[in-house]
CSV table of C-alpha atoms in Angstrom, one decimal:
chain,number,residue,atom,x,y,z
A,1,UNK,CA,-83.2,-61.3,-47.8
A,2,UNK,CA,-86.1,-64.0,-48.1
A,3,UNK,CA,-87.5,-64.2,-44.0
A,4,UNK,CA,-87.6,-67.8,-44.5
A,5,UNK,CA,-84.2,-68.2,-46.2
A,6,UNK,CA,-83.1,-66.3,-42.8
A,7,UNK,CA,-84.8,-68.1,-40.3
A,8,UNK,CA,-83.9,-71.5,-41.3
A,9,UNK,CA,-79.9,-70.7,-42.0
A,10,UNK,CA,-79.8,-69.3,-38.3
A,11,UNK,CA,-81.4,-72.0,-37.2
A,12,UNK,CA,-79.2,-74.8,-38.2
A,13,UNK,CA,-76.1,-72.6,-37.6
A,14,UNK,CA,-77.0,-72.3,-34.2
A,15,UNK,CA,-76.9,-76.1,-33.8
A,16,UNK,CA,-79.7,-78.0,-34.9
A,17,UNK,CA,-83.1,-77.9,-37.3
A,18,UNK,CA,-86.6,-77.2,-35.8
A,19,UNK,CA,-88.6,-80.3,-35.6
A,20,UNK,CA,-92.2,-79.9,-37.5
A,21,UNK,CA,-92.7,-83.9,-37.9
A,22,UNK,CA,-91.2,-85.8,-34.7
A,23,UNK,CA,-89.7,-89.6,-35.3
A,24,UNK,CA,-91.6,-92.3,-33.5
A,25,UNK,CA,-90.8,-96.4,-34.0
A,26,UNK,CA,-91.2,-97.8,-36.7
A,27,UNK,CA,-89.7,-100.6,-39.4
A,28,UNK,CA,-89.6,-100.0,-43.2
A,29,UNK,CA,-87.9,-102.1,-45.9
A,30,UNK,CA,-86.2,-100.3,-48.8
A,31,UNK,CA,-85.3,-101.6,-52.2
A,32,UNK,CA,-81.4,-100.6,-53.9
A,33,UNK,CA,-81.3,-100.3,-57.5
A,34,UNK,CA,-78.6,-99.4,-59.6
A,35,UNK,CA,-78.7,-97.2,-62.1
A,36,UNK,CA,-80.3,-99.1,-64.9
A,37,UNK,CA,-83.1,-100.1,-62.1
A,38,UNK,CA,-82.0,-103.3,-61.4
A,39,UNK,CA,-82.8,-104.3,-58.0
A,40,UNK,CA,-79.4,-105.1,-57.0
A,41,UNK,CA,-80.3,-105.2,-52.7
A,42,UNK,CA,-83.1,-105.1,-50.2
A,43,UNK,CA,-82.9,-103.1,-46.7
A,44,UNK,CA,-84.4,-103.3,-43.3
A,45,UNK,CA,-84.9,-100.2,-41.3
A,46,UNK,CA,-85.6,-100.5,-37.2
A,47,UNK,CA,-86.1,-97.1,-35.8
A,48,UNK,CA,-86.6,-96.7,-31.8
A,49,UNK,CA,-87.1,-94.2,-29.5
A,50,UNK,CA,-84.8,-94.1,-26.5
A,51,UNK,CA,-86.7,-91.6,-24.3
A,52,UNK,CA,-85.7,-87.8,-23.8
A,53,UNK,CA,-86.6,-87.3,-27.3
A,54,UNK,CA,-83.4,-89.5,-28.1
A,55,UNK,CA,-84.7,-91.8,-31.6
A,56,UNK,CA,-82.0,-94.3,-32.8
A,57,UNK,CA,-81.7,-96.0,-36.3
A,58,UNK,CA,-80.3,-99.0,-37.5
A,59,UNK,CA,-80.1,-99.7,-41.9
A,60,UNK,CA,-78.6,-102.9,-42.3
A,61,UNK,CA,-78.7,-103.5,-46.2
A,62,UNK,CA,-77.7,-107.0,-48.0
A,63,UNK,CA,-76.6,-106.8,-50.8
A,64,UNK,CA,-76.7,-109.4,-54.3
A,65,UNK,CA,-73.1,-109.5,-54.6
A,66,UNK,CA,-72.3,-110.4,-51.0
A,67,UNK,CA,-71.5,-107.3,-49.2
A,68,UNK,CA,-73.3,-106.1,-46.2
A,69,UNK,CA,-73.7,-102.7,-45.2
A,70,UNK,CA,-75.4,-101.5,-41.6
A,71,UNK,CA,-75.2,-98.0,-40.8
A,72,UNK,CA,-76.8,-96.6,-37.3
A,73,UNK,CA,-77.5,-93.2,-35.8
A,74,UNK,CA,-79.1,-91.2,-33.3
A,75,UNK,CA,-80.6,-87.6,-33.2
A,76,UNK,CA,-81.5,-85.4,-30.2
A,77,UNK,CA,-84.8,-84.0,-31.1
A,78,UNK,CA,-85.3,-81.4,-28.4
A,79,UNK,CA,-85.6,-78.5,-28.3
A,80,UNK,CA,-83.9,-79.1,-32.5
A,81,UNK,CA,-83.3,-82.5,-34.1
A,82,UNK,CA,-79.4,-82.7,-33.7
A,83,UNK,CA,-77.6,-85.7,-34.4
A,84,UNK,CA,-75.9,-87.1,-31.6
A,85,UNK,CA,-73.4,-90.1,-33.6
A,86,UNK,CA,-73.2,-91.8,-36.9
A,87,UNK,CA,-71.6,-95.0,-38.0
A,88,UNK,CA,-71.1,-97.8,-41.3
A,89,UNK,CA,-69.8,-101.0,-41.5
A,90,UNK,CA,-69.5,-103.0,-44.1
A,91,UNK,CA,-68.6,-106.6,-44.2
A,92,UNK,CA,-68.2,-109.5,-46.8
A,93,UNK,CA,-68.9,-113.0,-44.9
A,94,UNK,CA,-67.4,-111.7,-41.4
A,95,UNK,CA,-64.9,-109.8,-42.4
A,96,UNK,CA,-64.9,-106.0,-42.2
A,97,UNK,CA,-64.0,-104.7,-45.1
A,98,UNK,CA,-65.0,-100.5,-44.3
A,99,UNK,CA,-65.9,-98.7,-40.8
A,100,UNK,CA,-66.5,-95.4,-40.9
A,101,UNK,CA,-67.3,-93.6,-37.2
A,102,UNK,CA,-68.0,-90.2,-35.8
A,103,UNK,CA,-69.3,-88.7,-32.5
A,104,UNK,CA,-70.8,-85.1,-33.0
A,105,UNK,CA,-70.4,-84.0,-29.6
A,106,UNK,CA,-66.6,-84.5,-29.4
A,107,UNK,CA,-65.5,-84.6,-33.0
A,108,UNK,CA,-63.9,-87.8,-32.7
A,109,UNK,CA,-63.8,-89.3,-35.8
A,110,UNK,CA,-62.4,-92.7,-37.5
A,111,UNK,CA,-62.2,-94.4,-40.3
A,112,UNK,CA,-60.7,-98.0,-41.3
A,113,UNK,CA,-58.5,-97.9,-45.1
A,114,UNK,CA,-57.9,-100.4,-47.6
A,115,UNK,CA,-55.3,-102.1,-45.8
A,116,UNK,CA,-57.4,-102.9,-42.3
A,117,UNK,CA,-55.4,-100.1,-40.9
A,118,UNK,CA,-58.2,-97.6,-38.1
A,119,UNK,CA,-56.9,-94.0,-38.7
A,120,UNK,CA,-58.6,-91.6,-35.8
A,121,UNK,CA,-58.8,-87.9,-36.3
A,122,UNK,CA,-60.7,-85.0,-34.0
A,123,UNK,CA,-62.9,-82.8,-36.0
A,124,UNK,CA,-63.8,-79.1,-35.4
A,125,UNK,CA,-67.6,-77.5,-35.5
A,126,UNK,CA,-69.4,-81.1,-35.6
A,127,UNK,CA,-71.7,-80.3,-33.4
A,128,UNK,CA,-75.2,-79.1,-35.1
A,129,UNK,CA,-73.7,-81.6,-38.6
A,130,UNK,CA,-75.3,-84.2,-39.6
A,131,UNK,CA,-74.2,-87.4,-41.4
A,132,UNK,CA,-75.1,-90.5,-43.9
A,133,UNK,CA,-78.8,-91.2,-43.9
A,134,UNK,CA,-79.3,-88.3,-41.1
A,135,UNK,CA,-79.3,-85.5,-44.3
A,136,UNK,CA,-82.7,-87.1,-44.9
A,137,UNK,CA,-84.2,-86.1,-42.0
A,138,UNK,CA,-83.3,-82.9,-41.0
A,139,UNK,CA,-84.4,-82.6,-44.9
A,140,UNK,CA,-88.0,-83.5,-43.8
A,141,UNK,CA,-88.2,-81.1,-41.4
A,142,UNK,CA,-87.0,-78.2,-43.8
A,143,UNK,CA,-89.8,-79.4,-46.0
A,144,UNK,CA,-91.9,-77.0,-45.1
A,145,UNK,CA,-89.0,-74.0,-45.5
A,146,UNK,CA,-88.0,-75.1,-48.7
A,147,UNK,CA,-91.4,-75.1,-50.2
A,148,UNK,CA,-91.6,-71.4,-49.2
A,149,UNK,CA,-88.3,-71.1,-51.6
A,150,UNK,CA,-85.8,-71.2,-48.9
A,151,UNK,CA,-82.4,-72.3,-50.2
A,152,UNK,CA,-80.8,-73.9,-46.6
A,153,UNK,CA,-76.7,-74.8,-45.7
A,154,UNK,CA,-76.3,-77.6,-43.7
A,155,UNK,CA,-72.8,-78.9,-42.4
A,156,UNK,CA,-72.0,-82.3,-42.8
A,157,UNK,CA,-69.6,-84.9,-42.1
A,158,UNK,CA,-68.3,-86.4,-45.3
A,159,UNK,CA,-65.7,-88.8,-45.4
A,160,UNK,CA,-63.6,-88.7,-48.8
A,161,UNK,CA,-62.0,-91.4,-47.4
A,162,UNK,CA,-61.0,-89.1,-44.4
A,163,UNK,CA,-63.4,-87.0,-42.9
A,164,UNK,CA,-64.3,-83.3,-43.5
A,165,UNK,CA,-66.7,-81.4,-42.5
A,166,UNK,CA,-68.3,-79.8,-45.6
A,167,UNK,CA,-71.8,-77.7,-46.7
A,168,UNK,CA,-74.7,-78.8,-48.2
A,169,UNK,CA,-77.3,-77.0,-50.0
A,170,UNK,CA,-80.3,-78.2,-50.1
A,171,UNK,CA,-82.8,-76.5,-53.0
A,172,UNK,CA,-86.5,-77.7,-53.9
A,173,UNK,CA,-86.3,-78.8,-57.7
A,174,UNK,CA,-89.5,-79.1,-58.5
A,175,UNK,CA,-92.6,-81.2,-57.8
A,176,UNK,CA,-93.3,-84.6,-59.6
A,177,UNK,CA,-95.6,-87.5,-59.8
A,178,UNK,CA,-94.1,-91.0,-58.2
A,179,UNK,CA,-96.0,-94.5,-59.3
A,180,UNK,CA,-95.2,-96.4,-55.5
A,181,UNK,CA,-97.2,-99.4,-54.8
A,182,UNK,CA,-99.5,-99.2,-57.8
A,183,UNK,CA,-100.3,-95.3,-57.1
A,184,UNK,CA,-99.4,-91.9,-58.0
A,185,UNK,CA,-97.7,-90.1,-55.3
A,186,UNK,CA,-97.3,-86.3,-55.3
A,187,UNK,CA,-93.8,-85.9,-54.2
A,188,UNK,CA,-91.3,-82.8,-53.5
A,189,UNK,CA,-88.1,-82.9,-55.4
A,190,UNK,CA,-85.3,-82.0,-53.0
A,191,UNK,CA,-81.6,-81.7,-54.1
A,192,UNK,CA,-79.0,-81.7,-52.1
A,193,UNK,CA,-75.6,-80.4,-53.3
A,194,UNK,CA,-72.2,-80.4,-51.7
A,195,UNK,CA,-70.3,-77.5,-51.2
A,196,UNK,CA,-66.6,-79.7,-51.9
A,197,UNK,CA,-64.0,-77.4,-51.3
A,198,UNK,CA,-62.3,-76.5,-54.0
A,199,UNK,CA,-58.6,-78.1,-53.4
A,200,UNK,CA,-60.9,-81.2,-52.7
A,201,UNK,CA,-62.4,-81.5,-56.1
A,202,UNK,CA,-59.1,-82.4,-57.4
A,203,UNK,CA,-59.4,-86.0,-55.7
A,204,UNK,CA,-63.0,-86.0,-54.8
A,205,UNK,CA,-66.1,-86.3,-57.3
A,206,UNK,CA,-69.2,-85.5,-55.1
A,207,UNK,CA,-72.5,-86.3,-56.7
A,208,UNK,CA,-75.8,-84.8,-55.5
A,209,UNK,CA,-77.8,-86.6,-53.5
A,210,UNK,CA,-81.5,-86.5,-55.0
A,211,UNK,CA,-84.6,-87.4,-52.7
A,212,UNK,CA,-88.2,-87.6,-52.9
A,213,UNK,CA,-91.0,-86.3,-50.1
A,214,UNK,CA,-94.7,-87.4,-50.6
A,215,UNK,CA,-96.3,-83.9,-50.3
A,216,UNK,CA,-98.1,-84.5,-46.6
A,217,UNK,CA,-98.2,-83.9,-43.2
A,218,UNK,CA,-95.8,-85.1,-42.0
A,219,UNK,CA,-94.0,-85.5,-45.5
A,220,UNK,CA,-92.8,-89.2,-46.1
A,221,UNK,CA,-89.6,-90.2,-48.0
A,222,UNK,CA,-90.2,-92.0,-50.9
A,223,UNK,CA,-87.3,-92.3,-53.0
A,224,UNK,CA,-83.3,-91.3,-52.7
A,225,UNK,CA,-80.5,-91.2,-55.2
A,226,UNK,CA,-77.4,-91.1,-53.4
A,227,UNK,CA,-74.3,-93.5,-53.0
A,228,UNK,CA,-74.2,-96.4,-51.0
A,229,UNK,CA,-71.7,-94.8,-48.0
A,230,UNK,CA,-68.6,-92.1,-49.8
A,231,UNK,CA,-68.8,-89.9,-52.4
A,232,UNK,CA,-66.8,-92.3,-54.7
A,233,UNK,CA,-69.0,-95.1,-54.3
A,234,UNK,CA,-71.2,-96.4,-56.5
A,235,UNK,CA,-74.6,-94.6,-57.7
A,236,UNK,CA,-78.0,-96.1,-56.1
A,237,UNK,CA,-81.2,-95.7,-55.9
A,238,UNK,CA,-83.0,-96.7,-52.5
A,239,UNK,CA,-87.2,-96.9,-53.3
A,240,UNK,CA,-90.0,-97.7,-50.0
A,241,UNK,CA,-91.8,-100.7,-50.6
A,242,UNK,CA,-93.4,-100.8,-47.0
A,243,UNK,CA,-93.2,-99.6,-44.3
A,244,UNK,CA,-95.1,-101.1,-40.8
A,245,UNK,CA,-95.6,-99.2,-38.1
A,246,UNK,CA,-94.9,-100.6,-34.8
A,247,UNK,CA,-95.3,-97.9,-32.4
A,248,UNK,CA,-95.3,-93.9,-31.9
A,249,UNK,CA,-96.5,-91.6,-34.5
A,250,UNK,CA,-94.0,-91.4,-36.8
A,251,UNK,CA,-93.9,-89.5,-40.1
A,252,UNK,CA,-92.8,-92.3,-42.4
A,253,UNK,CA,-89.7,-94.9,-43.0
A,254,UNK,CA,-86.6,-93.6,-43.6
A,255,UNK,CA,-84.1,-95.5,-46.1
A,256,UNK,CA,-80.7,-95.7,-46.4
């Protein structure tokens, strides 16, 4: 067995990723396209640090056709970079059209239907999963594992409407060349692919989730192709336009 495929699986199954690049505070503001390239919404990203190596996020994203999407999350990252919670709402004007909730330490998880009805459900081995836009960064920090040809699992909390808790892999595809802000950016191609159970795939059509790290130190990311909260939804692509930083040494902005 590859030494660094070993390392890094027993890492996250013993309940969290090794932190290379710690989060600081910062504010970024994302672009959404949709699959043609159309810029279809524009994000704002406020990242904080609570203290006890506690960082919480907050992606509120407006959409052109009305909706509103904010998702928030917070990661532990001592002595690993677990996450603690996740959460998305979505509204049109003030109503809330989607909620989707979990709590990693406890398992307790909810999410609202198409009718406005809450369902609640307790989920086993969520601790040491992650969740929405927390895939991204326990992806940065596996970076520099992947680059050595690691091939990681992570578990993660999908909801499909209900949630599961599923596997990702996550793979290194290749390296390519990225025009951002008038430059070429030398970025690491990472791809991460859900493990769907099998009676799932029946119902539930899972795309990969595609996203781009500028090759650094600390690696920043760049550009994501993903769906806008479930696996059903719609395909997107989120791109940095800027990112300031407003305090802490961070390692980049992190998009929805």
């Amino acid at each position: 067995m590859n030494t660094a495929i070993g390392v890094v699986v027993a890492l996250t199954l013993a309940g969290g990723v090794r932190v290379h690049f710690p989060e600081g505070s910062l504010r970024g503001y994302p672009v959404v396209r949709d699959e043609s390239g159309r810029s279809i919404g524009v994000g704002t990203v406020t990242q904080n640090l609570l203290g006890e190596g506690v960082v919480r996020i907050v992606i509120e994203t407006r959409y052109a056709d009305g909706r509103r999407i904010e998702e928030r999350m917070r990661f532990r990252q001592r002595p690993e970079l677990v996450q603690l919670d996740w959460s998305a709402e979505e509204k049109r004007g003030d109503v809330v059209t989607r909620k989707l909730t979990v709590d990693m330490a406890t398992g307790h998880a909810t999410y609202l239907d198409d009718h406005g009805k809450e369902h609640a459900t307790t989920l086993a081995h969520t601790w040491g999963a992650f969740a929405g836009g927390g895939v991204m960064f326990a992806a940065k920090n596996l970076v520099p594992a992947l680059e050595h040809g690691a091939r990681v699992e992570l578990p993660l909390v999908a909801f499909m409407p209900s949630p599961h808790v599923v596997k990702v892999r996550l793979t290194l595809a290749a390296t390519e060349k990225l025009a951002i802000g008038g430059r070429m950016i030398e970025a690491d191609k990472i791809v991460v692919h859900p493990e769907v159970p099998a009676i799932a795939k029946v119902f539930v059509k899972a795309p990969d989730t595609v996203l781009w790290f500028s090759r650094s130190s600390p690696p920043a990311i760049l550009r994501a192709d993903t769906t806008m909260i479930e696996p059903s939804d719609p395909h997107i692509r989120i791109e940095l336009i800027g990112a300031r930083m407003v305090a802490g040494l961070g390692g980049g902005a992190m998009m929805a």
